[in-house]
Coordinates of N, CA and C in Angstrom, one line a residue:
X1 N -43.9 -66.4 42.3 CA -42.7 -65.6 42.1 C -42.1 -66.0 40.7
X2 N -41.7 -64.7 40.1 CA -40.9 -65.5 38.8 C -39.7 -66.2 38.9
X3 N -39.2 -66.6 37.8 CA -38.0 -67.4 37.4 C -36.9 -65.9 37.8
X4 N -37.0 -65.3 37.0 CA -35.6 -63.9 37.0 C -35.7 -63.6 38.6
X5 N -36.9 -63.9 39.7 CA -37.0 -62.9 40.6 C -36.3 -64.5 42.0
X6 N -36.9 -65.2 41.6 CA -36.3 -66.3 42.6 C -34.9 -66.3 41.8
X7 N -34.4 -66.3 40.6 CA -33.0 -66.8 40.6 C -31.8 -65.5 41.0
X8 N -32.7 -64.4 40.8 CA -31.8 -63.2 41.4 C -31.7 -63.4 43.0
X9 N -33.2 -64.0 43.6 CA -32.4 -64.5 45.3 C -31.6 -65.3 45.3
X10 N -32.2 -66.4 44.3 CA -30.7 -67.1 45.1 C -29.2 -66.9 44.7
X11 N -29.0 -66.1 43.6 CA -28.0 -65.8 43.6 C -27.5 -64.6 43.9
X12 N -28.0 -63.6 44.4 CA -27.6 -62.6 45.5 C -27.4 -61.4 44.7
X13 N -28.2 -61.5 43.6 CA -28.0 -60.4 42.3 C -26.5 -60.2 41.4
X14 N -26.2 -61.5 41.5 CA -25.0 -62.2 41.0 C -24.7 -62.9 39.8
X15 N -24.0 -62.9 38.3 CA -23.8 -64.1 37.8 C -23.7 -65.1 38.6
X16 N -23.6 -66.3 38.9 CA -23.8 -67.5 39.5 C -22.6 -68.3 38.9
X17 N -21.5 -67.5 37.6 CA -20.7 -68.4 37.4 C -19.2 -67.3 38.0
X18 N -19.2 -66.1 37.3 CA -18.6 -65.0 37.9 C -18.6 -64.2 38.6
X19 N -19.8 -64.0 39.0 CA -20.1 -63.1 40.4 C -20.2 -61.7 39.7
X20 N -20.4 -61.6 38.4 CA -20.5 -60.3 37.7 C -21.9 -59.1 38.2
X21 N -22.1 -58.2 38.5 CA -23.3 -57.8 38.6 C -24.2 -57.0 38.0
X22 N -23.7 -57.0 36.6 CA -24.4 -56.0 35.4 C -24.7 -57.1 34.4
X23 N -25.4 -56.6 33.8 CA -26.2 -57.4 32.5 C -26.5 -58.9 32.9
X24 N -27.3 -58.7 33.8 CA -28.0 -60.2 34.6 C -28.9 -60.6 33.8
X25 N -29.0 -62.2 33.0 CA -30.4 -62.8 32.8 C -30.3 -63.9 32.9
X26 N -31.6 -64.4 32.8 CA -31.9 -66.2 33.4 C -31.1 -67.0 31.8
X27 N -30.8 -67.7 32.2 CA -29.9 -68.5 31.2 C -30.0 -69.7 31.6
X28 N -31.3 -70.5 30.6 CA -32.0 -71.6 30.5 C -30.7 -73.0 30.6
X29 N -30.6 -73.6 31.3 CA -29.5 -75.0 30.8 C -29.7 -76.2 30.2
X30 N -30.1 -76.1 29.0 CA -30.1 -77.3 27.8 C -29.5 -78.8 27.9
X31 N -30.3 -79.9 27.9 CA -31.4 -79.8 27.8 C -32.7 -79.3 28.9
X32 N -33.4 -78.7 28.7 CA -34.3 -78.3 29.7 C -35.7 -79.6 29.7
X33 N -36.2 -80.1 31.0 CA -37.0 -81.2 31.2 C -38.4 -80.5 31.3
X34 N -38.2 -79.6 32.4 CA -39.6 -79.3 32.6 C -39.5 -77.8 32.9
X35 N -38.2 -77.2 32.9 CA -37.9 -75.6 33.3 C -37.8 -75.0 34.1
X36 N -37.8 -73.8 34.3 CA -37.9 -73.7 36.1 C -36.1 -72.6 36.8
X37 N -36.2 -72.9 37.7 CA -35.7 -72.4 38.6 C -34.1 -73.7 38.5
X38 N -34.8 -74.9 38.8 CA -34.4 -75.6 39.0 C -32.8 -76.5 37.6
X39 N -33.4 -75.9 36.4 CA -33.2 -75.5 35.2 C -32.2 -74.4 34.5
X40 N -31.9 -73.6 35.1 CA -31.8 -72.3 35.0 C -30.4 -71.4 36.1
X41 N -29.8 -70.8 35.6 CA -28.9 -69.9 36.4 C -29.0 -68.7 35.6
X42 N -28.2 -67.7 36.9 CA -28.1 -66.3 36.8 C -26.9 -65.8 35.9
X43 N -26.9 -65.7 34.8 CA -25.9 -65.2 34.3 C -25.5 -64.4 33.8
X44 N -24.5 -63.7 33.5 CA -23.8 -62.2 33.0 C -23.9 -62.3 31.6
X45 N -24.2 -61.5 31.0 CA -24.2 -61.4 29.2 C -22.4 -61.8 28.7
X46 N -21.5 -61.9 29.8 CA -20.2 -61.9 29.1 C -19.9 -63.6 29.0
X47 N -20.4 -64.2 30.0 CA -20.3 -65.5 30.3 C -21.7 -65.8 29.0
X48 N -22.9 -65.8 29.5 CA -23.5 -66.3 28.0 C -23.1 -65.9 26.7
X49 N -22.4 -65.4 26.3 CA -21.8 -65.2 25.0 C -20.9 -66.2 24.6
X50 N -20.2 -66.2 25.8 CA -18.8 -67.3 25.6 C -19.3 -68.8 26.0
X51 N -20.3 -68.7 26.6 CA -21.4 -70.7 26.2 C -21.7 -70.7 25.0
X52 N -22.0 -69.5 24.5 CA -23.2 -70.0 23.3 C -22.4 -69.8 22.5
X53 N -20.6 -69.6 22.0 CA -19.6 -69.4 21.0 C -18.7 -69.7 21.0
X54 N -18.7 -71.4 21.0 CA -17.8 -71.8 21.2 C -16.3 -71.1 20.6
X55 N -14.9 -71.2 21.1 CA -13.8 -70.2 20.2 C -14.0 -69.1 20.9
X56 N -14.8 -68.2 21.0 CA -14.8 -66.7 21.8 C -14.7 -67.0 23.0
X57 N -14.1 -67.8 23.6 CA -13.8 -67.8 25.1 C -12.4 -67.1 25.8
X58 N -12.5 -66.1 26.9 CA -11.3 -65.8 27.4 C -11.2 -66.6 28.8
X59 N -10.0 -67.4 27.8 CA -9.2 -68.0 29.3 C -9.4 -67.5 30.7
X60 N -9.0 -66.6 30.9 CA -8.4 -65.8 32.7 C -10.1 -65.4 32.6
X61 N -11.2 -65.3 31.9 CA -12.7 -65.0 33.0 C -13.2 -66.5 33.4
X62 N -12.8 -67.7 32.5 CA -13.2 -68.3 32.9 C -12.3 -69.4 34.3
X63 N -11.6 -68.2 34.8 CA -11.2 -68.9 36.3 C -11.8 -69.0 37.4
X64 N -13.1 -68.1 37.4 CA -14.2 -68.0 38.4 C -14.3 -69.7 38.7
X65 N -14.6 -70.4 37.8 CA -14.5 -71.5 37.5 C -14.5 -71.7 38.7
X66 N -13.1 -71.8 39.1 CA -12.3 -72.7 40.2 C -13.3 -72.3 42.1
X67 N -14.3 -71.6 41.4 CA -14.8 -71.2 42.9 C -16.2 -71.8 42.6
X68 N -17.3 -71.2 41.4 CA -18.4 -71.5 41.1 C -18.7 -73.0 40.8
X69 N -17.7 -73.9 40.5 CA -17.7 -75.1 40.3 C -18.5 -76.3 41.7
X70 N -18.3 -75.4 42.9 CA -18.4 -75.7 43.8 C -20.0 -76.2 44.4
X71 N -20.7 -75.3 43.5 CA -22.2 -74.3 44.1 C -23.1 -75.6 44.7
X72 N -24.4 -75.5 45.2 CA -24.9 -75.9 45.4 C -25.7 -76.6 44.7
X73 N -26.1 -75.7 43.7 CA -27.0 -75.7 42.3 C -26.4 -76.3 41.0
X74 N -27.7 -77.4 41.2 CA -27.0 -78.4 39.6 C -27.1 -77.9 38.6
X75 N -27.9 -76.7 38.4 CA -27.9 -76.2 37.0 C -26.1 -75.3 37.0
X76 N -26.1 -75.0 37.9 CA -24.6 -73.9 37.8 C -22.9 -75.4 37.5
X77 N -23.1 -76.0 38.3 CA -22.3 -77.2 38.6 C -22.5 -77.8 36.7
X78 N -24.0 -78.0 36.5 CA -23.5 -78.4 35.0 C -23.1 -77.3 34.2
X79 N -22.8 -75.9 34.0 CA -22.5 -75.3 33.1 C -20.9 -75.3 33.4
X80 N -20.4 -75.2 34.4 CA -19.1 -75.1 34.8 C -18.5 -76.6 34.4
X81 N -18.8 -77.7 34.9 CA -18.4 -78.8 34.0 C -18.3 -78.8 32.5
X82 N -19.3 -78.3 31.8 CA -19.4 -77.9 30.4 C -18.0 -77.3 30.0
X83 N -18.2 -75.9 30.6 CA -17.3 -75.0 30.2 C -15.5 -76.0 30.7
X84 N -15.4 -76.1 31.6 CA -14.0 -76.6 32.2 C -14.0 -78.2 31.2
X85 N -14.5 -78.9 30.5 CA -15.0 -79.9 29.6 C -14.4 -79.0 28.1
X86 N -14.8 -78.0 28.0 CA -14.3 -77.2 26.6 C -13.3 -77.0 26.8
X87 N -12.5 -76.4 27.7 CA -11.2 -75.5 27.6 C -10.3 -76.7 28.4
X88 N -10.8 -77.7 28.5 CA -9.8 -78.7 29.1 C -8.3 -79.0 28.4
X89 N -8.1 -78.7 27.3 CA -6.9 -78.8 26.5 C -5.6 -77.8 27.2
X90 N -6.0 -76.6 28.2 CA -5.7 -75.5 28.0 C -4.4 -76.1 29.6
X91 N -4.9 -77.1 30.2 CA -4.3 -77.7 31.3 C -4.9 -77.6 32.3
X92 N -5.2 -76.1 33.3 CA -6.0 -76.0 34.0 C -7.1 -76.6 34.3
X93 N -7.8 -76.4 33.7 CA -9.3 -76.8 33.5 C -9.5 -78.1 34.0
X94 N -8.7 -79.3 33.1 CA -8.4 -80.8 33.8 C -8.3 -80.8 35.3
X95 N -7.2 -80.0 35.5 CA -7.2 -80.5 36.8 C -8.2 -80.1 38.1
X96 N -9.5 -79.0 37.7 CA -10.5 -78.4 37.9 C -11.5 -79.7 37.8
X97 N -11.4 -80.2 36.6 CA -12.3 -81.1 35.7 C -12.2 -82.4 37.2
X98 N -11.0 -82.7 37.5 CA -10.2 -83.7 38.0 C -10.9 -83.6 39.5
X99 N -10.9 -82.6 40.3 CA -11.3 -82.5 41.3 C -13.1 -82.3 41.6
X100 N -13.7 -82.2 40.5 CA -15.1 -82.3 40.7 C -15.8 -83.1 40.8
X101 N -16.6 -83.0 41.3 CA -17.8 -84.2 41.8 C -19.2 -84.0 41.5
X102 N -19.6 -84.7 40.4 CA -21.2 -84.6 39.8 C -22.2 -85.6 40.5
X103 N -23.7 -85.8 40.9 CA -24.2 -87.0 41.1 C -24.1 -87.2 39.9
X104 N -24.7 -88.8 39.9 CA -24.8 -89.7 38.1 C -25.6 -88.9 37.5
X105 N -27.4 -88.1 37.9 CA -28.2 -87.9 37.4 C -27.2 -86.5 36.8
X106 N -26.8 -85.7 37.5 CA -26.5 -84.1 37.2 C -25.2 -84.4 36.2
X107 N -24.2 -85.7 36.4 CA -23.5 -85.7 35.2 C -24.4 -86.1 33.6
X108 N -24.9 -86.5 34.1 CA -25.4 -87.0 32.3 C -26.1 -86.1 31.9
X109 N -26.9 -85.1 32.6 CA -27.1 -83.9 32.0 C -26.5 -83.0 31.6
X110 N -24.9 -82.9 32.0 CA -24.0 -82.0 31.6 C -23.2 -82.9 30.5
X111 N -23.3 -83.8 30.3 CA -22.9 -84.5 29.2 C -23.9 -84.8 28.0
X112 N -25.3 -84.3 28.3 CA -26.7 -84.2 27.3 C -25.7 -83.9 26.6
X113 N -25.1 -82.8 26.3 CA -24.7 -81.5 24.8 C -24.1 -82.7 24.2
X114 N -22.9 -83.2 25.0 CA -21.5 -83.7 23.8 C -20.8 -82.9 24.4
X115 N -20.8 -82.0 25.0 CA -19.6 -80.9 25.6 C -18.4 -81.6 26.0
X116 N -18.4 -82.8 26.8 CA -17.5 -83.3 26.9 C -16.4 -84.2 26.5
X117 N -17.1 -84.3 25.2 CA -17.0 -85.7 24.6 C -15.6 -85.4 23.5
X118 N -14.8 -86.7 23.0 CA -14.0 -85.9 21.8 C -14.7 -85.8 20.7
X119 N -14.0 -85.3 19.7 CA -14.6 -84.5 18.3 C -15.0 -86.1 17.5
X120 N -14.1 -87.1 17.6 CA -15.1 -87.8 17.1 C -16.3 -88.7 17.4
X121 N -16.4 -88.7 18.6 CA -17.6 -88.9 19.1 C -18.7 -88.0 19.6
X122 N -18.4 -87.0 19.1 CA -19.4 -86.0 18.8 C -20.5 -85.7 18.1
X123 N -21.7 -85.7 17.9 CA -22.9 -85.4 17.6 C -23.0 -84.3 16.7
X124 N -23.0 -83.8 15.3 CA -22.8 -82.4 14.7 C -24.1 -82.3 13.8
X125 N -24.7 -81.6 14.0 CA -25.6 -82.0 12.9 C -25.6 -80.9 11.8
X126 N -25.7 -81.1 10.5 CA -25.3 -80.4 9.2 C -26.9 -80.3 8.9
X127 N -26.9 -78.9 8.1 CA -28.2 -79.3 7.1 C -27.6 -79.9 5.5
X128 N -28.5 -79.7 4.7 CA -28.6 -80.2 3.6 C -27.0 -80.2 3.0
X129 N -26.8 -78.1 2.6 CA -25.5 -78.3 2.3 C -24.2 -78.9 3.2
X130 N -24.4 -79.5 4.6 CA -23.4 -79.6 5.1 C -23.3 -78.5 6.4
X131 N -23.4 -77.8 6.1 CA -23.0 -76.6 7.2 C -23.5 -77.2 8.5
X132 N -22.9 -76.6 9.5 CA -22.9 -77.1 11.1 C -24.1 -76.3 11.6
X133 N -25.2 -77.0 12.1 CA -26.1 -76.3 12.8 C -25.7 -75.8 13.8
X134 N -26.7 -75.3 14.8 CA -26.4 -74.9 16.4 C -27.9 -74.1 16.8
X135 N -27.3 -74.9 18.4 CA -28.8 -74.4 18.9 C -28.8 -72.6 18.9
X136 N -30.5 -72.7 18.4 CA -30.8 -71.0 18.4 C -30.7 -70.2 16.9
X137 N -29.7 -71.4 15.8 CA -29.9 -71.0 14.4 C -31.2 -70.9 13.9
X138 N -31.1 -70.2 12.4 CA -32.1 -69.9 11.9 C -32.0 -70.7 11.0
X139 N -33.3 -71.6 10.2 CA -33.0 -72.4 9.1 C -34.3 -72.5 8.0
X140 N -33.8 -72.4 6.6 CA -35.3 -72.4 5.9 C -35.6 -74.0 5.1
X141 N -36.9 -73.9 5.3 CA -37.0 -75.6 4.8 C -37.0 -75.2 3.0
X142 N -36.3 -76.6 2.6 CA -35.8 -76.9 1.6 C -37.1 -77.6 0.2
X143 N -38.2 -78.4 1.2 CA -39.1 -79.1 0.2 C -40.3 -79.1 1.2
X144 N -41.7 -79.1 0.7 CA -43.0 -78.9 1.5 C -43.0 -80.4 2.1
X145 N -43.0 -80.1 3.6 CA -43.6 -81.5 4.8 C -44.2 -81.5 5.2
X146 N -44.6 -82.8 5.2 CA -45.9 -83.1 6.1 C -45.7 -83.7 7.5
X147 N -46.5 -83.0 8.4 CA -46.5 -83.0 9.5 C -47.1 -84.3 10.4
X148 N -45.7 -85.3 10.4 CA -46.7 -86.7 11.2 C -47.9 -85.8 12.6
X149 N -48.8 -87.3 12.2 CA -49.6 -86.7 13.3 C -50.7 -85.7 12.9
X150 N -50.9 -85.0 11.8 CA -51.3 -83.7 11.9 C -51.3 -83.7 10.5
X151 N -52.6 -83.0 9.9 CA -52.9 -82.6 8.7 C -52.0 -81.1 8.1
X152 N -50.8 -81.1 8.9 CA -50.1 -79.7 8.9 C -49.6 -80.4 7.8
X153 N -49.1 -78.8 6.7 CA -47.5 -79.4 5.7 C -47.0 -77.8 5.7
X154 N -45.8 -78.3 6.5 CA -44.8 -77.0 6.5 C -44.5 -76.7 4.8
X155 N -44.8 -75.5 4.4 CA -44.0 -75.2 2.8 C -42.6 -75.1 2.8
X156 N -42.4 -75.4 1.4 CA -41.0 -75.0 1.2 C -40.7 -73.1 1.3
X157 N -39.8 -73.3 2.2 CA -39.2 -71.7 2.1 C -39.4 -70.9 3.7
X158 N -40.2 -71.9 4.2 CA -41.0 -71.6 5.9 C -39.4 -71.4 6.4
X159 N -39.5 -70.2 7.0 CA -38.5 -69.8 7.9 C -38.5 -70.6 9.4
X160 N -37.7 -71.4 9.7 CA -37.7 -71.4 11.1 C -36.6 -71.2 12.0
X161 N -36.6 -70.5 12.8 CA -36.1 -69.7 13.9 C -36.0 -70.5 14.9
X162 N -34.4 -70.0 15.7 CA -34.0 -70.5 17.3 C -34.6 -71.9 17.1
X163 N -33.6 -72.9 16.6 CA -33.8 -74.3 16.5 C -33.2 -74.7 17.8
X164 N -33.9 -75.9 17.8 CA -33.1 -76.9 19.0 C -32.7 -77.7 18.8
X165 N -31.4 -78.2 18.9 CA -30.9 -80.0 18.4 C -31.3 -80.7 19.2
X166 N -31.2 -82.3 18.5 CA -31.3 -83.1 19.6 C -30.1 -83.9 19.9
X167 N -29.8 -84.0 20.8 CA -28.5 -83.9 21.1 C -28.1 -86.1 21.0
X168 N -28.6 -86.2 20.7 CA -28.7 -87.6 20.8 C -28.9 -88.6 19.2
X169 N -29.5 -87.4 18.9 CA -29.7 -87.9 17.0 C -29.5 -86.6 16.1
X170 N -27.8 -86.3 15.6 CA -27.5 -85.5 14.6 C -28.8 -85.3 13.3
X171 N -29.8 -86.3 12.8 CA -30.6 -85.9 12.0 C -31.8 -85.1 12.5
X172 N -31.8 -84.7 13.9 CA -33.5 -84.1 14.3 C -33.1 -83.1 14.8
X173 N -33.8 -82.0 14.4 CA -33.8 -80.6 14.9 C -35.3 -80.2 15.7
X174 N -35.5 -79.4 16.1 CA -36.7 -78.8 16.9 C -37.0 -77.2 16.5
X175 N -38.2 -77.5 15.9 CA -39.0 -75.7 16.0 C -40.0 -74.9 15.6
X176 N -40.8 -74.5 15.7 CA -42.0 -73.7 15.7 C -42.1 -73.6 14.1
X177 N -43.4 -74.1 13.4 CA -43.5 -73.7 12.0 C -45.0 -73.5 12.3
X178 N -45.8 -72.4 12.0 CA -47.0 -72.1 12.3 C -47.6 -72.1 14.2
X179 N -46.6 -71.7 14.8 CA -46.8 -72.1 16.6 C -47.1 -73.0 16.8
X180 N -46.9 -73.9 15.8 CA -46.4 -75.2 16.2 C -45.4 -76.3 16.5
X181 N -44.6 -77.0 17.4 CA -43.1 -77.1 17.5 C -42.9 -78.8 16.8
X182 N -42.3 -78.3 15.9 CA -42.4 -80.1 15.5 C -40.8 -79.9 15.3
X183 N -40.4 -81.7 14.9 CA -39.1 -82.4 15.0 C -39.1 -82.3 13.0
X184 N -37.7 -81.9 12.7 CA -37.1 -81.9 11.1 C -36.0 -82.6 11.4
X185 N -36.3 -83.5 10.0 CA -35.0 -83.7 9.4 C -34.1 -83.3 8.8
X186 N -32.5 -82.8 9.2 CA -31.6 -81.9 8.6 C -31.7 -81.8 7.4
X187 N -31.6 -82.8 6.7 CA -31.5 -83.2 5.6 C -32.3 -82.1 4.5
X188 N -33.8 -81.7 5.1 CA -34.9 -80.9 4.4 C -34.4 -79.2 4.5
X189 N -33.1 -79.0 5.7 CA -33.3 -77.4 5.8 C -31.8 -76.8 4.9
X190 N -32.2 -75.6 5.3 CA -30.6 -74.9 4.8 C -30.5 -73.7 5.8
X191 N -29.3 -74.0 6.3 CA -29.2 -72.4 7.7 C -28.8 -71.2 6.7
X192 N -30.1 -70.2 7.1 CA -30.1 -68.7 6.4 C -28.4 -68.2 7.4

């Protein structure tokens, strides 16, 4: 059975954070280990917009909160910590934040991002000029690399697409150059 078709059972043809029922898709929860089901919630295109942007968030959708926080599913429980972790300034949210209960394992995966963390212990990773990456940017390499491991050398100018950070070391990014996925140093790119 697929991923879209088991997570639409289990979530009853539902966002999984709002209960929305239009513009449903699987929405992967970063970092991903091995993927899956287990990995993964059902969610509304209105709610993935406002994950993936930070700032475009509306307060009053994200009150679902106060119910979905609850779920059974650690992938849903870590997005709602996430999210209630962002908008915690706002007062609500804290005391949401206050009443939840994560295991160890499922909190430090909802703490993988930095989501929760303050701004200066925060993780940001810049390319060359500075500018703030983010997962899913586009970035073009800056000087020809060689590919540890591998007779590969990425050119200068190699476009690469839907990066992944590593959430643990501001200098390493993740992404496909020739279908192959290797690790960059910020340092070498610049976000188109």
């Amino acid at each position: 059975m697929s991923i879209d078709r088991e997570l639409n059972k289990r979530s009853g043809g539902k966002c999984e954070l709002c209960g929305a029922t239009e513009n449903l898709k699987v929405y992967e929860v970063l970092p991903a280990k091995k993927g899956g089901i287990d990995e993964a919630i059902m969610a509304c295109s209105v709610c993935v917009d406002q994950i993936e942007n930070p700032g475009n968030e509306d307060l009053n959708h994200w009150r679902c909160l106060n119910d979905s926080m609850w779920s059974e599913h650690s992938p849903v429980q870590v997005v709602a910590w996430r999210m209630l972790s962002r908008l915690r300034s706002v007062g609500w949210p804290q005391e949401l934040l206050d009443m939840m209960y994560l295991e160890e394992d499922v909190l430090e995966w909802a703490k993988a991002t930095g989501e929760g963390e303050d701004d200066e212990n925060k993780i940001v990773p810049r390319d060359s000029n500075g500018v703030i990456l983010e997962h899913g940017d586009s970035v073009v390499l800056i000087k020809d690399l060689k590919v540890k491991g591998s007779s590969m050398v990425a050119k200068q100018g190699t476009a690469v697409r839907n990066i992944r950070l590593d959430h643990e070391n501001a200098e390493y990014i993740e992404g496909k150059v020739d279908g192959q996925q290797i690790v960059i140093i910020t340092q070498y790119v610049k976000k188109i």
